[in-house]
mmCIF file of N, CA, C and O in Angstrom:
data_model
loop_
_atom_site.group_PDB
_atom_site.id
_atom_site.type_symbol
_atom_site.label_atom_id
_atom_site.label_comp_id
_atom_site.label_asym_id
_atom_site.label_seq_id
_atom_site.Cartn_x
_atom_site.Cartn_y
_atom_site.Cartn_z
ATOM 1 N N UNK A 3 21.317 45.992 37.688
ATOM 2 C CA UNK A 3 22.115 46.386 38.841
ATOM 3 C C UNK A 3 20.464 46.894 40.037
ATOM 4 O O UNK A 3 20.018 47.616 39.482
ATOM 5 N N UNK A 4 20.274 46.873 40.431
ATOM 6 C CA UNK A 4 19.471 47.344 41.456
ATOM 7 C C UNK A 4 19.843 47.586 43.237
ATOM 8 O O UNK A 4 19.856 46.718 43.989
ATOM 9 N N UNK A 5 19.815 48.731 43.496
ATOM 10 C CA UNK A 5 20.727 49.249 44.578
ATOM 11 C C UNK A 5 21.772 49.385 44.795
ATOM 12 O O UNK A 5 22.354 49.129 46.044
ATOM 13 N N UNK A 6 22.901 48.870 43.840
ATOM 14 C CA UNK A 6 24.325 49.066 43.444
ATOM 15 C C UNK A 6 24.525 47.705 44.101
ATOM 16 O O UNK A 6 25.553 47.622 43.661
ATOM 17 N N UNK A 7 23.908 46.438 43.778
ATOM 18 C CA UNK A 7 24.811 45.284 44.304
ATOM 19 C C UNK A 7 23.601 44.226 42.530
ATOM 20 O O UNK A 7 22.573 44.420 42.307
ATOM 21 N N UNK A 8 24.665 43.658 42.286
ATOM 22 C CA UNK A 8 24.391 42.562 41.187
ATOM 23 C C UNK A 8 23.378 41.741 41.482
ATOM 24 O O UNK A 8 23.780 41.102 42.405
ATOM 25 N N UNK A 9 21.984 41.587 40.880
ATOM 26 C CA UNK A 9 21.274 40.743 41.499
ATOM 27 C C UNK A 9 21.215 39.385 40.675
ATOM 28 O O UNK A 9 20.801 38.125 41.223
ATOM 29 N N UNK A 10 22.279 38.893 39.645
ATOM 30 C CA UNK A 10 22.643 37.709 38.975
ATOM 31 C C UNK A 10 21.619 37.636 37.828
ATOM 32 O O UNK A 10 20.491 38.226 37.559
ATOM 33 N N UNK A 11 21.831 36.823 36.953
ATOM 34 C CA UNK A 11 21.175 36.304 36.053
ATOM 35 C C UNK A 11 19.769 35.546 36.420
ATOM 36 O O UNK A 11 19.630 34.862 37.649
ATOM 37 N N UNK A 12 18.990 34.865 35.349
ATOM 38 C CA UNK A 12 17.822 34.127 35.975
ATOM 39 C C UNK A 12 18.049 32.972 36.763
ATOM 40 O O UNK A 12 18.597 32.193 36.191
ATOM 41 N N UNK A 13 17.382 33.230 37.748
ATOM 42 C CA UNK A 13 17.292 31.850 38.738
ATOM 43 C C UNK A 13 18.561 31.910 39.202
ATOM 44 O O UNK A 13 18.790 30.951 40.453
ATOM 45 N N UNK A 14 19.674 32.361 39.376
ATOM 46 C CA UNK A 14 20.794 32.707 40.050
ATOM 47 C C UNK A 14 20.697 34.504 40.715
ATOM 48 O O UNK A 14 21.432 35.162 40.236
ATOM 49 N N UNK A 15 19.926 34.695 41.677
ATOM 50 C CA UNK A 15 19.725 35.981 41.732
ATOM 51 C C UNK A 15 20.931 36.455 42.821
ATOM 52 O O UNK A 15 21.316 37.524 42.880
ATOM 53 N N UNK A 16 21.630 35.861 43.688
ATOM 54 C CA UNK A 16 22.547 35.752 44.591
ATOM 55 C C UNK A 16 22.458 36.955 45.303
ATOM 56 O O UNK A 16 23.438 37.570 46.472
ATOM 57 N N UNK A 17 21.267 37.307 45.672
ATOM 58 C CA UNK A 17 20.587 37.784 46.774
ATOM 59 C C UNK A 17 20.656 37.073 48.143
ATOM 60 O O UNK A 17 21.360 36.284 48.169
ATOM 61 N N UNK A 18 20.025 37.888 49.365
ATOM 62 C CA UNK A 18 19.839 37.226 50.506
ATOM 63 C C UNK A 18 18.726 35.570 50.268
ATOM 64 O O UNK A 18 18.146 35.709 49.507
ATOM 65 N N UNK A 19 19.338 34.788 51.249
ATOM 66 C CA UNK A 19 18.301 33.578 51.241
ATOM 67 C C UNK A 19 17.311 33.959 51.671
ATOM 68 O O UNK A 19 16.738 35.259 52.501
ATOM 69 N N UNK A 20 16.231 33.551 50.709
ATOM 70 C CA UNK A 20 14.635 34.234 50.566
ATOM 71 C C UNK A 20 13.704 32.904 51.872
ATOM 72 O O UNK A 20 14.498 31.759 51.934
ATOM 73 N N UNK A 21 13.133 34.031 52.878
ATOM 74 C CA UNK A 21 12.189 33.034 53.748
ATOM 75 C C UNK A 21 11.213 32.454 52.865
ATOM 76 O O UNK A 21 10.599 33.403 52.451
ATOM 77 N N UNK A 22 9.837 31.887 53.486
ATOM 78 C CA UNK A 22 8.680 31.467 53.100
ATOM 79 C C UNK A 22 8.367 30.990 51.672
ATOM 80 O O UNK A 22 7.529 30.961 51.371
ATOM 81 N N UNK A 23 9.534 30.034 51.109
ATOM 82 C CA UNK A 23 9.138 29.754 50.334
ATOM 83 C C UNK A 23 8.899 27.935 50.347
ATOM 84 O O UNK A 23 9.541 27.162 51.125
ATOM 85 N N UNK A 24 7.774 27.942 49.759
ATOM 86 C CA UNK A 24 7.477 26.192 50.564
ATOM 87 C C UNK A 24 7.313 25.560 48.887
ATOM 88 O O UNK A 24 6.744 26.322 47.633
ATOM 89 N N UNK A 25 7.741 24.418 48.461
ATOM 90 C CA UNK A 25 7.646 23.466 47.691
ATOM 91 C C UNK A 25 6.745 22.351 48.150
ATOM 92 O O UNK A 25 7.123 22.036 49.106
ATOM 93 N N UNK A 26 6.828 21.951 46.639
ATOM 94 C CA UNK A 26 5.780 20.630 46.703
ATOM 95 C C UNK A 26 6.288 19.732 45.968
ATOM 96 O O UNK A 26 6.808 19.886 45.341
ATOM 97 N N UNK A 27 5.861 18.645 46.264
ATOM 98 C CA UNK A 27 6.104 17.376 45.792
ATOM 99 C C UNK A 27 5.092 16.174 45.614
ATOM 100 O O UNK A 27 4.177 16.363 46.744
ATOM 101 N N UNK A 28 5.142 15.733 44.783
ATOM 102 C CA UNK A 28 3.846 14.482 44.330
ATOM 103 C C UNK A 28 4.897 13.026 44.835
ATOM 104 O O UNK A 28 5.445 12.286 44.463
ATOM 105 N N UNK A 29 3.821 12.286 45.826
ATOM 106 C CA UNK A 29 4.621 10.507 45.945
ATOM 107 C C UNK A 29 3.968 10.309 44.619
ATOM 108 O O UNK A 29 2.955 9.902 43.971
ATOM 109 N N UNK A 30 4.717 9.166 44.403
ATOM 110 C CA UNK A 30 5.003 7.862 43.018
ATOM 111 C C UNK A 30 3.280 7.739 43.171
ATOM 112 O O UNK A 30 2.466 7.173 42.770
ATOM 113 N N UNK A 31 2.653 7.145 44.459
ATOM 114 C CA UNK A 31 1.134 6.936 44.658
ATOM 115 C C UNK A 31 0.227 8.054 43.688
ATOM 116 O O UNK A 31 -1.230 7.272 43.603
ATOM 117 N N UNK A 32 0.531 8.859 43.685
ATOM 118 C CA UNK A 32 -0.372 10.151 43.080
ATOM 119 C C UNK A 32 -0.359 10.574 41.764
ATOM 120 O O UNK A 32 -0.949 11.540 41.075
ATOM 121 N N UNK A 33 1.060 10.196 41.692
ATOM 122 C CA UNK A 33 1.019 10.653 39.878
ATOM 123 C C UNK A 33 0.590 9.515 38.746
ATOM 124 O O UNK A 33 0.641 10.325 37.996
ATOM 125 N N UNK A 34 -0.185 9.042 38.819
ATOM 126 C CA UNK A 34 -1.226 7.711 38.385
ATOM 127 C C UNK A 34 -2.259 8.533 38.536
ATOM 128 O O UNK A 34 -3.448 7.667 39.168
ATOM 129 N N UNK A 35 -2.410 9.690 37.908
ATOM 130 C CA UNK A 35 -4.054 10.277 38.295
ATOM 131 C C UNK A 35 -5.385 9.317 37.626
ATOM 132 O O UNK A 35 -6.294 9.782 38.405
ATOM 133 N N UNK A 36 -4.893 9.033 36.431
ATOM 134 C CA UNK A 36 -6.059 8.351 35.614
ATOM 135 C C UNK A 36 -5.937 6.790 36.223
ATOM 136 O O UNK A 36 -6.069 6.240 34.908
ATOM 137 N N UNK A 37 -5.413 6.141 36.871
ATOM 138 C CA UNK A 37 -4.983 5.026 37.039
ATOM 139 C C UNK A 37 -6.294 3.789 36.897
ATOM 140 O O UNK A 37 -6.122 2.823 36.240
ATOM 141 N N UNK A 38 -7.483 4.685 37.344
ATOM 142 C CA UNK A 38 -8.385 3.636 37.640
ATOM 143 C C UNK A 38 -9.746 4.095 37.160
ATOM 144 O O UNK A 38 -10.797 3.794 37.269
ATOM 145 N N UNK A 39 -9.451 5.397 36.302
ATOM 146 C CA UNK A 39 -10.912 6.427 35.685
ATOM 147 C C UNK A 39 -11.873 5.418 34.887
ATOM 148 O O UNK A 39 -12.856 5.243 34.781
ATOM 149 N N UNK A 40 -11.322 4.554 33.951
ATOM 150 C CA UNK A 40 -11.847 3.630 32.904
ATOM 151 C C UNK A 40 -12.864 3.020 33.895
ATOM 152 O O UNK A 40 -14.453 3.120 33.713
ATOM 153 N N UNK A 41 -12.362 2.083 34.644
ATOM 154 C CA UNK A 41 -12.575 0.756 35.454
ATOM 155 C C UNK A 41 -13.644 1.838 36.243
ATOM 156 O O UNK A 41 -14.754 1.209 36.442
ATOM 157 N N UNK A 42 -13.484 2.811 37.047
ATOM 158 C CA UNK A 42 -14.827 3.487 37.962
ATOM 159 C C UNK A 42 -15.147 3.791 37.030
ATOM 160 O O UNK A 42 -16.684 4.255 37.526
ATOM 161 N N UNK A 43 -15.216 4.711 36.076
ATOM 162 C CA UNK A 43 -16.060 5.056 34.931
ATOM 163 C C UNK A 43 -17.464 4.178 34.681
ATOM 164 O O UNK A 43 -18.326 4.342 34.479
ATOM 165 N N UNK A 44 -17.233 3.028 34.249
ATOM 166 C CA UNK A 44 -17.688 1.725 34.138
ATOM 167 C C UNK A 44 -18.923 1.263 35.391
ATOM 168 O O UNK A 44 -20.456 1.927 34.928
ATOM 169 N N UNK A 45 -18.430 1.600 36.528
ATOM 170 C CA UNK A 45 -19.247 1.118 37.672
ATOM 171 C C UNK A 45 -19.989 2.265 38.045
ATOM 172 O O UNK A 45 -21.182 1.835 38.446
ATOM 173 N N UNK A 46 -19.395 3.519 38.100
ATOM 174 C CA UNK A 46 -20.202 4.349 38.546
ATOM 175 C C UNK A 46 -21.237 4.695 37.122
ATOM 176 O O UNK A 46 -22.373 5.659 38.301
ATOM 177 N N UNK A 47 -21.021 4.794 36.097
ATOM 178 C CA UNK A 47 -22.171 5.587 35.313
ATOM 179 C C UNK A 47 -23.375 3.947 35.319
ATOM 180 O O UNK A 47 -24.254 4.832 35.104
ATOM 181 N N UNK A 48 -23.096 2.765 35.433
ATOM 182 C CA UNK A 48 -23.871 1.922 35.806
ATOM 183 C C UNK A 48 -24.703 2.325 37.233
ATOM 184 O O UNK A 48 -25.734 2.250 37.275
ATOM 185 N N UNK A 49 -24.299 2.660 38.071
ATOM 186 C CA UNK A 49 -24.756 3.094 39.518
ATOM 187 C C UNK A 49 -25.709 4.422 39.172
ATOM 188 O O UNK A 49 -26.661 4.435 39.527
ATOM 189 N N UNK A 50 -25.409 5.401 38.294
ATOM 190 C CA UNK A 50 -26.052 6.346 38.429
ATOM 191 C C UNK A 50 -27.063 6.171 37.172
ATOM 192 O O UNK A 50 -28.308 6.509 37.900
ATOM 193 N N UNK A 51 -27.231 5.417 36.264
ATOM 194 C CA UNK A 51 -28.025 5.104 35.165
ATOM 195 C C UNK A 51 -29.427 4.278 35.842
ATOM 196 O O UNK A 51 -30.730 4.391 36.026
ATOM 197 N N UNK A 52 -28.800 3.015 36.597
ATOM 198 C CA UNK A 52 -29.495 2.428 37.645
ATOM 199 C C UNK A 52 -30.586 2.990 38.628
ATOM 200 O O UNK A 52 -31.787 2.518 38.737
ATOM 201 N N UNK A 53 -29.733 4.427 39.042
ATOM 202 C CA UNK A 53 -30.879 5.174 39.949
ATOM 203 C C UNK A 53 -31.885 5.755 39.526
ATOM 204 O O UNK A 53 -32.863 6.139 40.320
ATOM 205 N N UNK A 54 -31.283 6.085 38.433
ATOM 206 C CA UNK A 54 -32.515 7.125 37.620
ATOM 207 C C UNK A 54 -33.524 6.252 36.276
ATOM 208 O O UNK A 54 -34.437 6.687 35.880
ATOM 209 N N UNK A 55 -33.395 4.914 36.492
ATOM 210 C CA UNK A 55 -34.007 4.165 35.610
ATOM 211 C C UNK A 55 -35.241 3.994 35.988
ATOM 212 O O UNK A 55 -36.236 4.306 34.669
ATOM 213 N N UNK A 56 -36.163 4.137 37.042
ATOM 214 C CA UNK A 56 -37.259 4.712 37.330
ATOM 215 C C UNK A 56 -38.265 5.682 36.740
ATOM 216 O O UNK A 56 -39.294 5.732 36.210
ATOM 217 N N UNK A 57 -37.400 6.787 36.989
ATOM 218 C CA UNK A 57 -37.977 8.160 36.497
ATOM 219 C C UNK A 57 -37.579 8.180 35.146
ATOM 220 O O UNK A 57 -38.238 8.868 34.447
ATOM 221 N N UNK A 58 -36.417 7.735 34.483
ATOM 222 C CA UNK A 58 -37.097 7.549 32.783
ATOM 223 C C UNK A 58 -37.571 6.786 32.066
ATOM 224 O O UNK A 58 -37.958 6.894 31.310
ATOM 225 N N UNK A 59 -37.394 5.397 32.635
ATOM 226 C CA UNK A 59 -38.023 4.323 32.177
ATOM 227 C C UNK A 59 -39.534 4.132 32.374
ATOM 228 O O UNK A 59 -40.330 3.914 31.246
ATOM 229 N N UNK A 60 -39.938 4.884 33.161
ATOM 230 C CA UNK A 60 -41.239 4.653 33.313
ATOM 231 C C UNK A 60 -42.490 5.299 32.196
ATOM 232 O O UNK A 60 -43.011 5.012 31.639
ATOM 233 N N UNK A 61 -41.963 6.869 32.079
ATOM 234 C CA UNK A 61 -42.317 7.469 30.980
ATOM 235 C C UNK A 61 -42.047 6.846 29.931
ATOM 236 O O UNK A 61 -42.959 7.384 28.923
ATOM 237 N N UNK A 62 -40.997 6.663 29.454
ATOM 238 C CA UNK A 62 -40.490 6.292 28.535
ATOM 239 C C UNK A 62 -41.285 4.656 27.653
ATOM 240 O O UNK A 62 -41.950 4.687 27.021
ATOM 241 N N UNK A 63 -41.777 3.862 28.825
ATOM 242 C CA UNK A 63 -42.558 3.015 28.928
ATOM 243 C C UNK A 63 -44.340 3.153 28.192
ATOM 244 O O UNK A 63 -45.039 2.321 27.458
ATOM 245 N N UNK A 64 -44.183 4.285 29.564
ATOM 246 C CA UNK A 64 -45.514 4.437 29.149
ATOM 247 C C UNK A 64 -45.907 5.413 27.024
ATOM 248 O O UNK A 64 -47.351 4.664 26.629
ATOM 249 N N UNK A 65 -45.215 5.915 27.043
ATOM 250 C CA UNK A 65 -45.012 6.919 25.724
ATOM 251 C C UNK A 65 -45.031 5.584 24.464
ATOM 252 O O UNK A 65 -45.857 5.569 23.496
ATOM 253 N N UNK A 66 -44.350 4.349 24.546
ATOM 254 C CA UNK A 66 -43.891 3.364 23.777
ATOM 255 C C UNK A 66 -45.190 2.370 23.547
ATOM 256 O O UNK A 66 -45.603 2.156 22.795
ATOM 257 N N UNK A 67 -45.831 1.920 25.107
ATOM 258 C CA UNK A 67 -47.097 1.115 24.944
ATOM 259 C C UNK A 67 -48.210 2.175 24.544
ATOM 260 O O UNK A 67 -49.080 1.681 23.612
ATOM 261 N N UNK A 68 -48.414 3.739 24.230
ATOM 262 C CA UNK A 68 -49.403 4.474 23.502
ATOM 263 C C UNK A 68 -49.278 4.281 22.318
ATOM 264 O O UNK A 68 -49.999 4.245 21.762
ATOM 265 N N UNK A 69 -47.772 4.306 22.064
ATOM 266 C CA UNK A 69 -47.217 4.697 20.544
ATOM 267 C C UNK A 69 -48.204 3.186 19.434
ATOM 268 O O UNK A 69 -48.377 3.380 18.680
ATOM 269 N N UNK A 70 -47.765 2.098 20.733
ATOM 270 C CA UNK A 70 -48.005 0.754 19.851
ATOM 271 C C UNK A 70 -49.306 0.543 19.612
ATOM 272 O O UNK A 70 -49.723 0.228 18.614
ATOM 273 N N UNK A 71 -50.179 0.993 20.838
ATOM 274 C CA UNK A 71 -51.710 0.765 20.782
ATOM 275 C C UNK A 71 -52.194 1.888 19.826
ATOM 276 O O UNK A 71 -53.053 1.451 18.914
ATOM 277 N N UNK A 72 -52.258 3.191 19.399
ATOM 278 C CA UNK A 72 -52.466 4.123 18.632
ATOM 279 C C UNK A 72 -51.818 3.572 17.193
ATOM 280 O O UNK A 72 -52.944 3.647 16.348
ATOM 281 N N UNK A 73 -50.735 2.596 17.097
ATOM 282 C CA UNK A 73 -50.726 2.616 15.735
ATOM 283 C C UNK A 73 -51.743 1.062 15.638
ATOM 284 O O UNK A 73 -51.864 1.150 14.425
ATOM 285 N N UNK A 74 -51.275 0.636 16.180
ATOM 286 C CA UNK A 74 -52.477 -0.872 16.010
ATOM 287 C C UNK A 74 -53.393 -0.109 15.528
ATOM 288 O O UNK A 74 -54.679 -0.808 15.052
ATOM 289 N N UNK A 75 -54.483 0.347 17.103
ATOM 290 C CA UNK A 75 -55.844 1.098 16.190
ATOM 291 C C UNK A 75 -55.966 1.837 15.163
ATOM 292 O O UNK A 75 -57.004 1.828 14.900
ATOM 293 N N UNK A 76 -54.849 2.676 14.598
ATOM 294 C CA UNK A 76 -55.029 3.414 13.552
ATOM 295 C C UNK A 76 -55.482 2.086 12.449
ATOM 296 O O UNK A 76 -55.419 2.120 10.971
ATOM 297 N N UNK A 77 -54.201 1.249 12.287
ATOM 298 C CA UNK A 77 -54.133 -0.157 11.378
ATOM 299 C C UNK A 77 -55.590 -0.485 11.112
ATOM 300 O O UNK A 77 -56.203 -1.521 10.262
ATOM 301 N N UNK A 78 -56.169 -1.145 12.464
ATOM 302 C CA UNK A 78 -57.517 -1.625 12.718
ATOM 303 C C UNK A 78 -58.808 -0.676 11.753
ATOM 304 O O UNK A 78 -59.595 -1.399 11.465
ATOM 305 N N UNK A 79 -58.404 0.785 12.442
ATOM 306 C CA UNK A 79 -59.613 1.650 11.899
ATOM 307 C C UNK A 79 -59.663 1.796 10.120
ATOM 308 O O UNK A 79 -60.530 2.148 9.742
ATOM 309 N N UNK A 80 -58.090 1.370 9.640
ATOM 310 C CA UNK A 80 -58.082 1.576 8.164
ATOM 311 C C UNK A 80 -58.685 -0.284 7.254
ATOM 312 O O UNK A 80 -58.636 -0.239 6.243
ATOM 313 N N UNK A 81 -58.765 -1.087 7.914
ATOM 314 C CA UNK A 81 -58.891 -2.413 7.550
ATOM 315 C C UNK A 81 -60.825 -2.445 7.310
ATOM 316 O O UNK A 81 -61.018 -1.553 7.787
ATOM 317 N N UNK A 82 -60.820 -3.656 6.671
ATOM 318 C CA UNK A 82 -61.886 -3.786 7.011
ATOM 319 C C UNK A 82 -62.848 -4.198 7.956
ATOM 320 O O UNK A 82 -64.293 -3.671 7.987
ATOM 321 N N UNK A 83 -62.639 -4.892 8.695
ATOM 322 C CA UNK A 83 -63.002 -5.567 9.745
ATOM 323 C C UNK A 83 -63.120 -3.726 10.936
ATOM 324 O O UNK A 83 -64.029 -3.665 11.084
ATOM 325 N N UNK A 84 -62.043 -2.859 10.385
ATOM 326 C CA UNK A 84 -62.425 -1.635 11.474
ATOM 327 C C UNK A 84 -63.712 -0.948 11.069
ATOM 328 O O UNK A 84 -64.341 -0.492 11.612
ATOM 329 N N UNK A 85 -63.392 -1.178 9.355
ATOM 330 C CA UNK A 85 -64.343 -0.215 8.550
ATOM 331 C C UNK A 85 -66.120 -0.662 9.595
ATOM 332 O O UNK A 85 -67.298 0.171 9.599
ATOM 333 N N UNK A 86 -66.169 -2.384 9.581
ATOM 334 C CA UNK A 86 -67.358 -3.221 9.680
ATOM 335 C C UNK A 86 -68.062 -2.490 11.141
ATOM 336 O O UNK A 86 -69.127 -2.511 11.520
ATOM 337 N N UNK A 87 -66.777 -2.647 11.845
ATOM 338 C CA UNK A 87 -67.082 -2.161 13.479
ATOM 339 C C UNK A 87 -67.362 -0.912 13.871
ATOM 340 O O UNK A 87 -68.435 -0.307 14.425
ATOM 341 N N UNK A 88 -66.331 0.515 13.026
ATOM 342 C CA UNK A 88 -66.702 1.815 13.288
ATOM 343 C C UNK A 88 -67.834 2.052 12.231
ATOM 344 O O UNK A 88 -68.552 3.716 12.518
ATOM 345 N N UNK A 89 -67.907 1.561 11.240
ATOM 346 C CA UNK A 89 -68.367 2.170 10.048
ATOM 347 C C UNK A 89 -67.662 3.232 9.252
ATOM 348 O O UNK A 89 -66.254 3.350 9.625
ATOM 349 N N UNK A 90 -68.020 3.410 7.866
ATOM 350 C CA UNK A 90 -67.054 3.987 6.607
ATOM 351 C C UNK A 90 -66.650 5.368 7.450
ATOM 352 O O UNK A 90 -65.905 6.049 6.456
ATOM 353 N N UNK A 91 -67.755 6.111 8.046
ATOM 354 C CA UNK A 91 -67.597 7.731 8.336
ATOM 355 C C UNK A 91 -66.062 7.840 9.349
ATOM 356 O O UNK A 91 -65.085 8.761 9.555
ATOM 357 N N UNK A 92 -65.953 6.589 10.174
ATOM 358 C CA UNK A 92 -64.928 7.375 11.183
ATOM 359 C C UNK A 92 -63.730 6.516 10.983
ATOM 360 O O UNK A 92 -63.641 5.017 11.139
ATOM 361 N N UNK A 93 -62.702 7.112 10.790
ATOM 362 C CA UNK A 93 -61.349 7.019 11.102
ATOM 363 C C UNK A 93 -60.461 6.968 12.350
ATOM 364 O O UNK A 93 -59.326 7.371 12.535
#
């Protein structure tokens, strides 16, 4: 009891009609939040990666080309032809 008037049980308060209560509902079109998420994720990922490929691919390509050249040069310097070209002391 509050102030001499029975308020009722939870959900049935029995008081005056309240004002300013707003209720919300979803339309049937908004209830499928992830309806196209996987399809959109594939194309969005492709778009974002293709926009960054020059920023990532160029340094990666240069680094890989340097690695391939250094490995081939090292193998050549360890071979007979490399020893004949550079001399036995320079590896």
